[in-house]
Coordinates of C-alpha atoms in Angstrom, one line a residue:
Chain U
X1 CA -2.2 1.6 -31.4
X2 CA -3.9 -1.8 -32.3
X3 CA -0.4 -4.1 -32.0
X4 CA 0.0 -2.3 -28.4
X5 CA -3.5 -3.5 -27.7
X6 CA -3.7 -6.8 -28.8
X7 CA 0.0 -7.2 -26.5
X8 CA -2.1 -5.9 -23.0
X9 CA -5.0 -7.7 -23.6
X10 CA -2.7 -11.4 -23.6
X11 CA -1.3 -10.2 -20.7
X12 CA -4.8 -9.2 -19.5
X13 CA -6.2 -12.9 -20.8
X14 CA -2.3 -14.4 -19.2
X15 CA -2.8 -12.8 -16.0
X16 CA -6.6 -14.1 -15.3
X17 CA -5.3 -17.0 -15.9
X18 CA -3.0 -16.8 -13.5
X19 CA -5.3 -15.5 -10.2
X20 CA -7.5 -18.2 -11.0
X21 CA -5.3 -20.0 -11.1
X22 CA -4.1 -19.4 -8.0
X23 CA -7.7 -18.9 -6.7
X24 CA -8.3 -22.2 -7.4
X25 CA -5.0 -23.8 -5.2
X26 CA -6.2 -22.3 -2.7
X27 CA -8.4 -25.2 -1.5
X28 CA -5.4 -27.1 -2.3
X29 CA -3.2 -25.5 -0.6
X30 CA -4.6 -25.2 2.4
X31 CA -3.4 -28.1 5.4
X32 CA -5.1 -31.2 5.2
X33 CA -7.2 -32.9 1.7
X34 CA -9.1 -30.2 0.1
X35 CA -13.0 -31.7 1.6
X36 CA -10.6 -30.2 5.5
X37 CA -10.3 -27.5 4.1
X38 CA -14.4 -27.3 3.1
X39 CA -15.1 -29.0 6.4
X40 CA -12.8 -27.5 9.2
X41 CA -14.4 -28.3 11.7
X42 CA -15.9 -31.6 10.6
X43 CA -19.5 -30.7 11.4
X44 CA -21.0 -31.7 7.8
X45 CA -23.2 -35.6 7.6
X46 CA -21.5 -37.4 4.7
X47 CA -24.3 -36.4 2.4
X48 CA -23.3 -32.4 2.1
X49 CA -19.9 -34.0 1.5
X50 CA -20.9 -35.5 -1.0
X51 CA -22.4 -32.7 -2.4
X52 CA -19.6 -31.3 -2.2
X53 CA -17.3 -33.1 -3.7
X54 CA -18.9 -33.0 -6.7
X55 CA -19.5 -29.2 -6.6
X56 CA -16.1 -29.1 -6.7
X57 CA -15.6 -33.1 -8.2
X58 CA -12.1 -33.4 -5.6
X59 CA -12.9 -37.3 -6.6
X60 CA -11.2 -35.9 -10.3
X61 CA -7.7 -35.1 -10.9
X62 CA -6.1 -31.4 -10.8
X63 CA -6.9 -30.4 -14.1
X64 CA -10.0 -31.6 -14.6
X65 CA -11.3 -30.4 -11.3
X66 CA -9.8 -26.4 -12.2
X67 CA -11.8 -27.0 -15.3
X68 CA -15.0 -27.4 -13.4
X69 CA -13.9 -24.8 -10.9
X70 CA -13.9 -22.2 -13.7
X71 CA -17.4 -23.8 -15.3
X72 CA -19.1 -23.2 -11.9
X73 CA -17.2 -19.8 -11.9
X74 CA -18.7 -19.0 -15.2
X75 CA -21.8 -20.5 -15.1
X76 CA -22.7 -18.1 -11.8
X77 CA -22.3 -20.8 -9.3
X78 CA -19.4 -19.9 -6.4
X79 CA -20.7 -22.3 -4.0
X80 CA -22.4 -21.2 -1.0
X81 CA -20.8 -19.9 2.4
X82 CA -20.2 -21.8 4.8
X83 CA -21.0 -19.5 8.2
X84 CA -24.3 -17.8 6.9
X85 CA -25.4 -20.5 4.1
X86 CA -26.0 -17.5 1.2
X87 CA -24.3 -18.0 -2.3
X88 CA -21.5 -16.4 -3.0
X89 CA -22.0 -14.7 -5.8
X90 CA -25.2 -12.6 -4.9
X91 CA -22.5 -12.1 -1.8
X92 CA -20.1 -10.9 -4.0
X93 CA -22.0 -8.8 -5.6
X94 CA -23.3 -7.1 -2.8
X95 CA -20.5 -6.7 -0.9
X96 CA -17.7 -5.3 -4.1
X97 CA -20.2 -2.8 -4.9
X98 CA -19.9 -1.1 -1.4
X99 CA -16.2 -1.4 -1.4
X100 CA -16.2 -0.6 -5.0
X101 CA -18.9 2.6 -4.7
X102 CA -15.9 3.6 -0.9
X103 CA -13.3 3.7 -2.9
X104 CA -13.9 6.1 -6.1
X105 CA -16.2 8.2 -3.6
X106 CA -12.5 8.2 -2.3
X107 CA -10.4 8.8 -5.4
X108 CA -12.6 11.2 -6.3
X109 CA -12.0 13.1 -3.4
X110 CA -8.0 12.0 -3.8
X111 CA -8.6 14.2 -8.0
X112 CA -10.8 17.0 -6.2
X113 CA -8.3 17.9 -3.5
X114 CA -5.2 16.5 -4.7
X115 CA -5.1 17.7 -8.2
X116 CA -5.0 20.8 -7.6
X117 CA -3.2 21.0 -5.0
X118 CA 0.0 20.0 -6.7
X119 CA -0.6 22.2 -9.5
X120 CA -0.8 25.5 -7.0
X121 CA 2.3 24.0 -5.8
X122 CA 3.9 23.5 -8.6
X123 CA 3.0 26.6 -10.2
X124 CA 4.3 28.7 -7.2
X125 CA 7.8 26.6 -7.0
X126 CA 9.3 26.9 -3.7
X127 CA 6.9 29.8 -2.4
X128 CA 6.0 29.0 1.7
X129 CA 2.8 27.1 -0.3
X130 CA 4.7 24.4 -2.3
X131 CA 6.5 24.1 1.2
X132 CA 3.6 23.8 3.3
X133 CA 1.9 21.1 0.5
X134 CA 4.9 19.2 0.4
X135 CA 5.3 19.0 4.4
X136 CA 1.6 18.0 4.7
X137 CA 1.7 15.3 2.2
X138 CA 5.4 13.3 4.1
X139 CA 2.6 13.6 6.8
X140 CA -0.3 12.6 5.0
X141 CA 1.4 9.4 3.5
X142 CA 3.0 8.4 7.1
X143 CA -0.7 8.3 9.3
X144 CA -1.4 4.6 9.7
X145 CA -4.6 4.4 8.4
X146 CA -7.3 2.3 10.9
X147 CA -4.9 5.5 13.1
X148 CA -6.1 8.0 11.7
X149 CA -10.2 6.7 11.0
X150 CA -8.7 5.8 14.8
X151 CA -9.3 10.1 15.7
X152 CA -11.8 10.7 12.9
X153 CA -14.1 8.9 15.5
X154 CA -12.8 10.1 18.4
X155 CA -13.0 13.8 16.5
X156 CA -16.4 13.8 14.6
X157 CA -18.7 11.0 15.7
X158 CA -18.0 10.8 19.1
X159 CA -17.4 14.6 19.9
X160 CA -19.1 16.1 17.8
X161 CA -22.0 13.9 17.5
X162 CA -21.9 15.3 13.8
X163 CA -21.2 12.1 11.8
X164 CA -22.7 7.8 12.6
X165 CA -20.3 5.5 13.0
X166 CA -20.7 3.0 11.4
X167 CA -22.8 1.5 8.8
X168 CA -23.7 2.6 5.1
X169 CA -27.2 4.3 5.6
X170 CA -30.3 4.6 8.4
X171 CA -31.3 1.6 9.9
X172 CA -35.6 2.8 8.8
X173 CA -34.8 3.3 5.1
X174 CA -35.1 0.3 3.2
X175 CA -33.9 0.9 -0.2
X176 CA -34.7 -1.5 -3.1
X177 CA -31.6 -2.9 -4.9
X178 CA -30.7 -3.2 -8.3
X179 CA -27.7 -2.3 -9.5
X180 CA -25.9 -2.7 -5.5
X181 CA -24.1 1.2 -5.2
X182 CA -26.8 2.7 -2.5
X183 CA -26.6 6.4 -4.3
X184 CA -27.7 5.1 -7.5
X185 CA -29.9 2.7 -5.7
X186 CA -31.6 5.3 -3.8
X187 CA -31.9 7.7 -6.9
X188 CA -33.3 5.0 -8.4
X189 CA -35.7 3.9 -5.5
X190 CA -39.2 6.1 -6.1
X191 CA -40.4 7.0 -2.5
X192 CA -41.5 9.2 0.0
X193 CA -38.0 9.6 2.0
X194 CA -35.8 9.9 -1.0
X195 CA -33.8 13.1 -0.2
X196 CA -33.7 12.3 3.3
X197 CA -32.7 8.7 2.8
X198 CA -30.0 10.2 0.7
X199 CA -28.8 12.4 3.3
X200 CA -28.6 9.4 5.6
X201 CA -26.5 7.8 2.8
X202 CA -23.9 11.0 2.5
X203 CA -24.0 11.0 5.7
X204 CA -22.6 7.6 6.8
X205 CA -20.1 8.0 4.0
X206 CA -18.0 11.3 4.7
X207 CA -16.1 9.6 7.0
X208 CA -14.7 6.1 5.6
X209 CA -14.3 8.1 2.7
X210 CA -12.1 11.4 5.2
X211 CA -10.8 8.1 6.2
X212 CA -9.3 6.0 2.9
X213 CA -8.6 9.1 0.7
X214 CA -5.9 11.0 2.5
X215 CA -3.7 8.1 1.0
X216 CA -5.2 8.5 -2.4
X217 CA -5.0 13.3 -2.1
X218 CA -1.4 13.3 -0.8
X219 CA 0.0 10.2 -3.3
X220 CA -2.3 12.5 -6.0
X221 CA -0.6 15.8 -4.8
X222 CA 3.6 14.8 -4.9
X223 CA 2.5 12.3 -7.9
X224 CA 1.3 16.1 -9.4
X225 CA 3.4 18.0 -8.1
X226 CA 6.6 15.8 -8.8
X227 CA 5.9 15.5 -12.9
X228 CA 4.7 18.9 -13.4
X229 CA 7.9 20.4 -12.5
X230 CA 9.8 17.7 -14.4
X231 CA 7.9 19.2 -17.5
X232 CA 8.7 22.5 -16.5
X233 CA 12.4 21.9 -17.6
X234 CA 12.0 19.9 -20.5
X235 CA 12.8 21.7 -23.7
X236 CA 9.0 23.2 -25.1
X237 CA 8.1 24.4 -21.6
X238 CA 11.6 26.6 -22.1
X239 CA 10.3 27.1 -26.3
X240 CA 6.5 28.2 -25.1
X241 CA 8.5 30.6 -22.8
X242 CA 10.1 32.0 -25.7
X243 CA 7.3 32.6 -27.7
X244 CA 6.4 34.9 -24.9
X245 CA 3.5 32.9 -23.6
X246 CA 2.6 33.6 -19.5
X247 CA 3.4 31.3 -17.5
X248 CA -0.5 30.4 -16.9
X249 CA -1.3 29.0 -20.3
X250 CA 1.6 27.7 -20.3
X251 CA 0.6 25.7 -17.4
X252 CA -3.0 25.0 -19.8
X253 CA -1.9 24.3 -23.0
X254 CA 1.7 22.6 -22.9
X255 CA 2.4 21.3 -19.3
X256 CA -1.5 20.0 -18.4
X257 CA -1.9 17.9 -21.4
X258 CA 1.9 16.9 -21.4
X259 CA 1.3 15.8 -18.1
X260 CA -2.6 14.1 -18.9
X261 CA -1.1 10.7 -19.9
X262 CA 1.3 10.0 -16.9
X263 CA -1.6 11.0 -15.0
X264 CA -3.5 8.1 -15.7
X265 CA -0.7 5.8 -15.5
X266 CA -0.2 7.0 -11.6
X267 CA -3.6 6.7 -11.5
X268 CA -4.2 3.1 -12.8
X269 CA -1.1 2.3 -9.7
X270 CA -2.8 3.8 -6.8
X271 CA -5.4 1.0 -7.4
X272 CA -4.0 -1.3 -5.0
X273 CA -3.1 0.8 -2.3
X274 CA -6.4 2.0 -2.6
X275 CA -8.2 -0.7 -2.7
X276 CA -5.7 -2.1 0.9
X277 CA -7.1 1.7 2.4
X278 CA -10.3 0.3 1.9
X279 CA -10.2 -3.3 3.3
X280 CA -9.0 -1.5 6.3
X281 CA -11.2 0.6 6.7
X282 CA -14.2 -0.6 6.3
X283 CA -13.2 -3.0 8.6
X284 CA -13.3 -0.1 10.8
X285 CA -16.6 1.2 10.1
X286 CA -18.7 -1.5 9.4
X287 CA -19.1 -0.7 5.9
X288 CA -20.4 -4.1 4.3
X289 CA -18.2 -4.5 1.7
X290 CA -15.2 -7.1 0.5
X291 CA -12.3 -6.1 2.5
X292 CA -15.0 -6.8 5.4
X293 CA -16.5 -9.8 4.3
X294 CA -12.8 -11.1 3.7
X295 CA -11.5 -10.5 7.2
X296 CA -15.0 -11.9 8.9
X297 CA -14.1 -15.4 6.7
X298 CA -10.2 -15.3 6.7
X299 CA -10.9 -15.4 10.6
X300 CA -14.4 -18.8 9.9
X301 CA -12.1 -20.4 7.7
X302 CA -14.5 -19.9 4.6
X303 CA -12.0 -20.8 1.9
X304 CA -14.4 -20.5 -0.7
X305 CA -15.4 -16.9 0.0
X306 CA -12.0 -16.4 0.8
X307 CA -11.2 -17.4 -3.0
X308 CA -14.2 -15.6 -4.3
X309 CA -13.3 -12.4 -2.7
X310 CA -9.2 -12.8 -4.3
X311 CA -10.4 -13.2 -7.7
X312 CA -12.7 -10.4 -8.2
X313 CA -10.7 -7.9 -5.7
X314 CA -7.2 -8.8 -7.5
X315 CA -9.0 -9.5 -11.0
X316 CA -10.4 -5.9 -10.6
X317 CA -6.4 -4.6 -10.1
X318 CA -5.8 -5.6 -13.4
X319 CA -8.3 -4.7 -15.8
X320 CA -8.3 -1.0 -14.1
X321 CA -4.4 -1.7 -14.4
X322 CA -4.9 -2.9 -18.4
X323 CA -7.4 0.2 -18.9
X324 CA -5.1 2.9 -18.1
X325 CA -2.4 1.8 -19.3
X326 CA -4.5 1.9 -22.8
X327 CA -5.3 5.3 -22.2
X328 CA -1.8 6.1 -21.6
X329 CA -1.0 5.5 -24.2
X330 CA -3.5 6.1 -26.5
X331 CA -2.4 9.4 -25.1
X332 CA 0.8 9.9 -25.2
X333 CA 1.8 7.4 -28.3
X334 CA 5.3 7.5 -27.4
X335 CA 4.4 4.8 -24.4
X336 CA 3.2 2.3 -26.8
X337 CA 7.0 1.2 -27.8
X338 CA 8.1 1.3 -24.3
X339 CA 9.1 -2.5 -23.8
X340 CA 7.6 -3.2 -20.2
X341 CA 5.8 0.0 -19.0
Chain B
X1 CA 47.5 27.8 6.5
X2 CA 49.5 24.3 5.5
X3 CA 49.2 22.7 3.4
X4 CA 50.6 19.5 3.0
X5 CA 50.4 19.0 -1.0
X6 CA 52.0 21.6 -3.4
X7 CA 49.4 20.7 -6.7
X8 CA 46.4 23.5 -6.1
X9 CA 43.9 20.7 -7.8
X10 CA 40.4 20.8 -5.0
X11 CA 39.8 17.4 -3.7
X12 CA 37.0 15.8 -5.4
X13 CA 35.4 14.4 -1.8
X14 CA 34.2 10.7 -2.8
X15 CA 30.6 9.9 -3.8
X16 CA 29.5 8.7 0.0
X17 CA 30.7 12.3 0.9
X18 CA 28.0 14.4 -1.8
X19 CA 26.0 12.6 -0.3
X20 CA 26.3 13.1 3.3
X21 CA 27.1 16.7 2.6
X22 CA 24.0 17.5 0.4
X23 CA 21.7 15.7 2.7
X24 CA 23.2 17.9 6.6
X25 CA 22.3 20.6 4.4
X26 CA 18.6 20.9 5.0
X27 CA 17.3 20.7 8.7
X28 CA 14.4 18.2 8.6
X29 CA 16.5 15.1 6.9
X30 CA 18.9 15.4 10.0
X31 CA 16.4 15.4 12.8
X32 CA 14.9 12.7 10.5
X33 CA 18.0 10.7 10.6
X34 CA 18.8 11.2 14.3
X35 CA 15.3 10.0 15.3
X36 CA 15.7 6.9 13.3
X37 CA 18.7 6.4 14.9
X38 CA 18.1 6.7 18.5
X39 CA 14.7 4.4 17.4
X40 CA 17.4 2.0 16.2
X41 CA 18.6 2.2 19.7
X42 CA 15.3 1.6 21.3
X43 CA 14.8 -1.7 19.4
X44 CA 18.5 -2.9 20.4
X45 CA 18.4 -2.1 24.0
X46 CA 14.7 -2.1 24.8
X47 CA 15.3 -4.7 27.3
X48 CA 16.7 -2.5 29.6
X49 CA 15.5 0.7 28.0
X50 CA 12.0 -0.2 29.7
X51 CA 10.6 0.4 33.3
X52 CA 8.6 -2.3 33.4
X53 CA 8.1 -5.9 31.8
X54 CA 5.8 -5.2 28.9
X55 CA 3.5 -8.1 30.1
X56 CA 3.4 -7.2 33.8
X57 CA 0.0 -6.3 35.0
X58 CA -0.1 -3.3 38.6
X59 CA -3.5 -5.0 39.1
X60 CA -4.7 -2.2 41.1
X61 CA -3.4 0.6 38.5
X62 CA -6.0 -0.1 35.1
X63 CA -6.3 2.3 33.1
X64 CA -4.3 4.8 34.2
X65 CA -3.9 8.5 32.3
X66 CA -0.2 9.8 31.0
X67 CA 1.8 11.7 33.1
X68 CA 0.1 15.1 31.3
X69 CA -2.8 15.1 32.5
X70 CA -4.2 15.5 35.9
X71 CA -4.9 12.1 37.3
X72 CA -2.0 10.7 35.7
X73 CA 1.5 9.8 37.3
X74 CA 5.7 10.0 36.7
X75 CA 5.9 6.8 37.4
X76 CA 3.8 5.1 34.5
X77 CA 5.2 8.5 31.9
X78 CA 2.3 7.2 29.2
X79 CA -0.3 5.7 31.9
X80 CA -1.4 1.9 31.2
X81 CA -3.8 -0.5 29.7
X82 CA -7.7 -2.1 30.8
X83 CA -4.9 -4.7 32.1
X84 CA -2.6 -2.4 34.3
X85 CA 0.5 -3.6 31.0
X86 CA 2.9 0.6 31.7
X87 CA 2.5 1.8 27.6
X88 CA 5.5 3.3 27.7
X89 CA 7.0 -0.1 28.3
X90 CA 4.7 -1.9 26.1
X91 CA 5.5 1.3 23.2
X92 CA 9.8 0.5 23.4
X93 CA 9.6 -3.2 23.7
X94 CA 6.9 -2.8 20.5
X95 CA 10.2 -1.3 18.5
X96 CA 11.5 -5.0 18.8
X97 CA 8.3 -6.7 16.6
X98 CA 7.2 -3.5 14.6
X99 CA 10.4 -1.4 14.0
X100 CA 12.4 -4.6 13.2
X101 CA 10.0 -7.2 12.1
X102 CA 9.9 -4.5 9.4
X103 CA 13.7 -4.3 8.3
X104 CA 13.7 -8.0 9.1
X105 CA 11.0 -8.6 6.0
X106 CA 12.6 -5.8 4.0
X107 CA 16.4 -7.5 4.6
X108 CA 15.6 -10.7 3.1
X109 CA 13.1 -9.8 0.6
X110 CA 15.2 -7.2 -0.5
X111 CA 18.5 -9.4 -1.1
X112 CA 15.8 -11.6 -2.6
X113 CA 13.8 -9.8 -5.1
X114 CA 17.8 -7.7 -6.1
X115 CA 19.0 -10.9 -7.0
X116 CA 15.9 -12.0 -8.9
X117 CA 15.5 -9.2 -11.1
X118 CA 19.5 -8.6 -11.3
X119 CA 19.6 -12.6 -12.4
X120 CA 16.7 -12.2 -15.1
X121 CA 18.2 -8.7 -16.5
X122 CA 22.1 -10.0 -16.9
X123 CA 20.6 -13.3 -17.9
X124 CA 18.6 -13.7 -21.0
X125 CA 18.7 -16.6 -21.0
X126 CA 15.4 -16.1 -18.2
X127 CA 12.5 -14.9 -20.6
X128 CA 12.0 -11.9 -19.4
X129 CA 8.3 -11.8 -20.4
X130 CA 7.8 -14.5 -18.1
X131 CA 9.0 -13.3 -14.8
X132 CA 6.8 -10.1 -16.1
X133 CA 4.0 -11.6 -16.6
X134 CA 4.4 -13.9 -13.1
X135 CA 5.3 -10.4 -11.5
X136 CA 2.7 -8.8 -13.1
X137 CA 0.0 -11.6 -11.3
X138 CA 1.7 -11.0 -8.7
X139 CA 1.6 -7.1 -8.0
X140 CA -2.2 -7.0 -9.0
X141 CA -2.7 -8.7 -5.8
X142 CA -3.0 -5.5 -3.3
X143 CA -0.3 -6.9 -0.1
X144 CA -3.3 -6.9 2.0
X145 CA -4.5 -9.4 0.0
X146 CA -1.9 -11.1 -0.1
X147 CA -0.7 -11.3 2.4
X148 CA -4.3 -13.0 4.2
X149 CA -4.0 -15.5 1.3
X150 CA -0.5 -16.7 3.0
X151 CA -2.0 -16.0 6.7
X152 CA -5.7 -18.3 5.1
X153 CA -3.0 -20.9 4.4
X154 CA -0.3 -21.4 7.1
X155 CA -2.8 -19.7 10.3
X156 CA -2.5 -16.8 12.3
X157 CA 1.1 -15.9 13.9
X158 CA 3.5 -13.5 14.3
X159 CA 6.2 -15.6 11.9
X160 CA 3.7 -16.8 8.9
X161 CA 2.8 -12.7 9.0
X162 CA 6.9 -12.0 8.6
X163 CA 6.7 -14.3 6.3
X164 CA 3.1 -12.7 4.6
X165 CA 5.0 -9.1 4.3
X166 CA 8.2 -10.6 2.9
X167 CA 6.3 -12.7 0.2
X168 CA 4.6 -8.8 0.1
X169 CA 7.5 -7.2 -0.8
X170 CA 9.6 -9.2 -3.0
X171 CA 7.7 -8.0 -6.6
X172 CA 8.5 -4.4 -6.3
X173 CA 12.1 -5.2 -5.4
X174 CA 11.8 -7.7 -9.0
X175 CA 10.6 -4.5 -10.6
X176 CA 13.4 -2.1 -9.7
X177 CA 16.3 -3.3 -9.5
X178 CA 15.0 -5.6 -13.3
X179 CA 14.5 -1.8 -14.8
X180 CA 17.6 -0.6 -13.0
X181 CA 20.3 -3.5 -14.8
X182 CA 18.8 -3.3 -17.9
X183 CA 19.5 0.3 -17.9
X184 CA 22.7 0.1 -16.4
X185 CA 23.8 -3.0 -19.5
X186 CA 22.4 -0.2 -22.4
X187 CA 24.7 1.9 -21.2
X188 CA 28.4 3.0 -23.2
X189 CA 30.2 2.4 -20.5
X190 CA 29.3 -1.8 -20.1
X191 CA 30.1 -2.0 -23.5
X192 CA 33.6 -0.6 -22.9
X193 CA 33.7 -2.6 -20.0
X194 CA 32.5 -6.5 -22.0
X195 CA 34.7 -4.9 -24.1
X196 CA 37.9 -4.8 -21.3
X197 CA 36.7 -8.2 -20.8
X198 CA 35.2 -8.0 -17.7
X199 CA 32.5 -11.6 -17.2
X200 CA 29.4 -11.9 -16.8
X201 CA 30.4 -11.8 -12.4
X202 CA 32.6 -9.3 -12.1
X203 CA 30.8 -7.4 -14.5
X204 CA 27.5 -7.3 -12.3
X205 CA 29.4 -6.8 -9.3
X206 CA 32.3 -4.2 -10.1
X207 CA 29.8 -2.0 -13.0
X208 CA 26.2 -2.5 -12.9
X209 CA 26.1 -3.0 -9.2
X210 CA 28.0 0.4 -8.3
X211 CA 25.0 2.5 -10.5
X212 CA 22.0 1.2 -9.4
X213 CA 22.1 1.5 -5.5
X214 CA 20.2 5.4 -5.9
X215 CA 16.9 3.6 -7.3
X216 CA 17.6 0.5 -5.0
X217 CA 18.2 2.8 -1.5
X218 CA 15.4 4.8 -1.8
X219 CA 13.0 1.0 -3.1
X220 CA 14.6 -0.4 0.9
X221 CA 13.5 3.5 2.4
X222 CA 9.9 3.1 0.9
X223 CA 10.3 -0.8 1.3
X224 CA 10.4 0.1 5.2
X225 CA 7.1 2.3 5.9
X226 CA 5.1 0.5 3.9
X227 CA 6.2 -3.0 6.1
X228 CA 6.5 -0.6 8.8
X229 CA 2.1 -0.4 7.3
X230 CA 1.3 -3.9 7.3
X231 CA 2.9 -5.2 9.8
X232 CA 0.9 -2.4 11.8
X233 CA -2.2 -3.2 9.8
X234 CA -2.2 -6.5 10.2
X235 CA -1.6 -6.5 13.8
X236 CA -4.6 -3.8 14.6
X237 CA -7.0 -5.8 12.5
X238 CA -6.1 -9.0 14.8
X239 CA -4.1 -11.0 12.4
X240 CA -0.9 -10.6 13.5
X241 CA 1.3 -10.7 16.5
X242 CA -0.9 -12.6 19.0
X243 CA -2.3 -10.9 21.8
X244 CA 0.0 -9.9 24.5
X245 CA 2.8 -9.7 22.5
X246 CA 3.0 -5.7 22.7
X247 CA 3.5 -4.8 18.9
X248 CA 1.8 -1.5 17.9
X249 CA -1.0 -2.5 16.2
X250 CA -2.6 -5.4 18.0
X251 CA -1.7 -2.5 21.0
X252 CA -4.5 -0.5 19.0
X253 CA -6.8 -2.8 18.3
X254 CA -7.2 -3.9 21.9
X255 CA -7.8 -0.5 22.6
X256 CA -11.0 0.2 20.2
X257 CA -13.6 -0.8 23.3
X258 CA -11.6 1.4 24.8
X259 CA -11.9 4.8 22.4
X260 CA -14.2 6.9 24.2
X261 CA -12.5 6.4 27.8
X262 CA -9.1 5.9 27.6
X263 CA -8.1 7.3 23.9
X264 CA -4.3 7.0 24.6
X265 CA -4.6 3.3 24.5
X266 CA -5.0 3.7 20.8
X267 CA -3.0 7.2 20.6
X268 CA -0.1 6.8 22.3
X269 CA 1.0 3.6 19.5
X270 CA -0.8 5.5 16.6
X271 CA 2.2 8.0 17.1
X272 CA 4.8 5.8 17.1
X273 CA 4.5 4.7 14.1
X274 CA 3.2 7.6 13.6
X275 CA 7.0 9.0 14.3
X276 CA 8.5 6.3 12.4
X277 CA 6.9 6.0 9.2
X278 CA 7.5 10.2 8.9
X279 CA 11.1 10.0 9.9
X280 CA 12.4 7.5 7.7
X281 CA 10.1 8.9 4.5
X282 CA 12.2 11.8 5.4
X283 CA 15.1 9.9 5.0
X284 CA 14.1 8.5 2.1
X285 CA 13.2 12.4 0.6
X286 CA 16.7 13.4 1.8
X287 CA 18.5 10.7 0.4
X288 CA 16.7 11.1 -3.7
X289 CA 16.9 15.1 -3.4
X290 CA 20.5 14.5 -2.5
X291 CA 21.2 12.4 -5.1
X292 CA 19.5 14.0 -7.4
X293 CA 22.0 17.2 -6.6
X294 CA 24.8 14.6 -7.3
X295 CA 23.6 14.0 -10.7
X296 CA 22.4 18.2 -11.5
X297 CA 26.4 19.2 -9.7

């Protein structure tokens, strides 16, 4: 296990180094000189320009610029946004936490709905329920997320007036930001309207969660079903059945524990599509998250913000993938010896 | 019945035939397959099939509902959008952008990805750990984010988006082909072929390539559907095909403000994407189950 841990940790460090290099190089990959990329409208005064050159150490060589950039990253000085002149680091934490809240609640729904669906359809393999779930997962995988989100808005917000369309919480509530995850902040806030605020926040998160969760839910149902059917053909399951255990006992005692490690692995692999989906859905629901911020900064050519988003999101993805790999290896020693898994 | 052969042996159908037979057995897969074929025909002949020019604005017929609604007419089967453009013509012409673009990007990225993956696996000289570290780095970036980075560097536009999606698809192809080649190289029949004195190129071409066809085909179908989704999503975020182009995603983006008054402007291109992706996924699932049947028989 230690060998595996060190190998994965090594991989993590190298990957983060490459990602930071890519994020840093973005400034140089832009057409024109780096200073033009930071100031596409040439609207800055000479003093502001020299401040920027100072901040990014643009008058030095490539590698010393990189070291300077990393120093800035670690000291929490991520530059200021070109558009609204606010520090990027604070904005990044704010919006990334909003994204995380949305992504985690979607993943939660997916685990709550998708995994049981997969288990039941594998248990009754070949029944009408199984066929129904297979059809549903195929349909769910083929629906364009943005279209699905708009249809949800059309039905639940505009048609039935059940749920609000956009934002995170009603405008009336003023919640002090401590953890930047709204639901926790509300729980911490000592307010007479706490309950109402919580209800408002939950109503706001429902539609985007529903919109995003279609992808991980169907994926998890499909994967769970396929893996359990694969496992049920293994010899140890046959042996357990021959021993006289009921199908139900076999499922709980033998099949599901063996499914756990590949489940963890698949959850890790789902992070990437989950974040992609979240970014699109945020844009539709005006959810103040990293995806929406990224698209706005792209339109406004705000390079430092794009760099920050790219670095944060991709490092998050690689960290989740390494953690899930470690968890999977911890629960299933066979996977530790795989050359690259 | 007359038989030309005097031997009693059963003819073993070719592998292609067996897969086709297994595929034929399920009705849904065949429906999906023919839907896809019809889509391809529509894509190729879209210029002839579209009743109107996709950019032509019928200024006196703005926001005409589809023909099945009360106020619709048969001349504009899917209705018109806010500029009076016929939606049916735009959906038909859109196949060129969305489906055609997806096929193009998958073809290019598949060629590059499989070449790199197979080369890395065949030639041990290129250290595979270096490749894997690079791959992990690229795979850590969500495909949409990668596309956004390319767009940030090269500017918005259809050709940039095609390039971005192509780059985003390559790592998956490298990974799948690399793993598949390594698995095949470990088998007995490859050792036999090596003992027979096959050169590396012949070994790859004659022995390895036919045996990695299955995972590659499945990866290709999955890649086409994800390419369609990515292209449409980028179009929807108005980062892709620019305004008048009838790309399905950007058609939907222009319809957002009409969501309450004219929902068909958004719904119909969405259904077009849905049907295309669903039939591709179904064909993929069908191929997968046919391959499985072939293995177990």
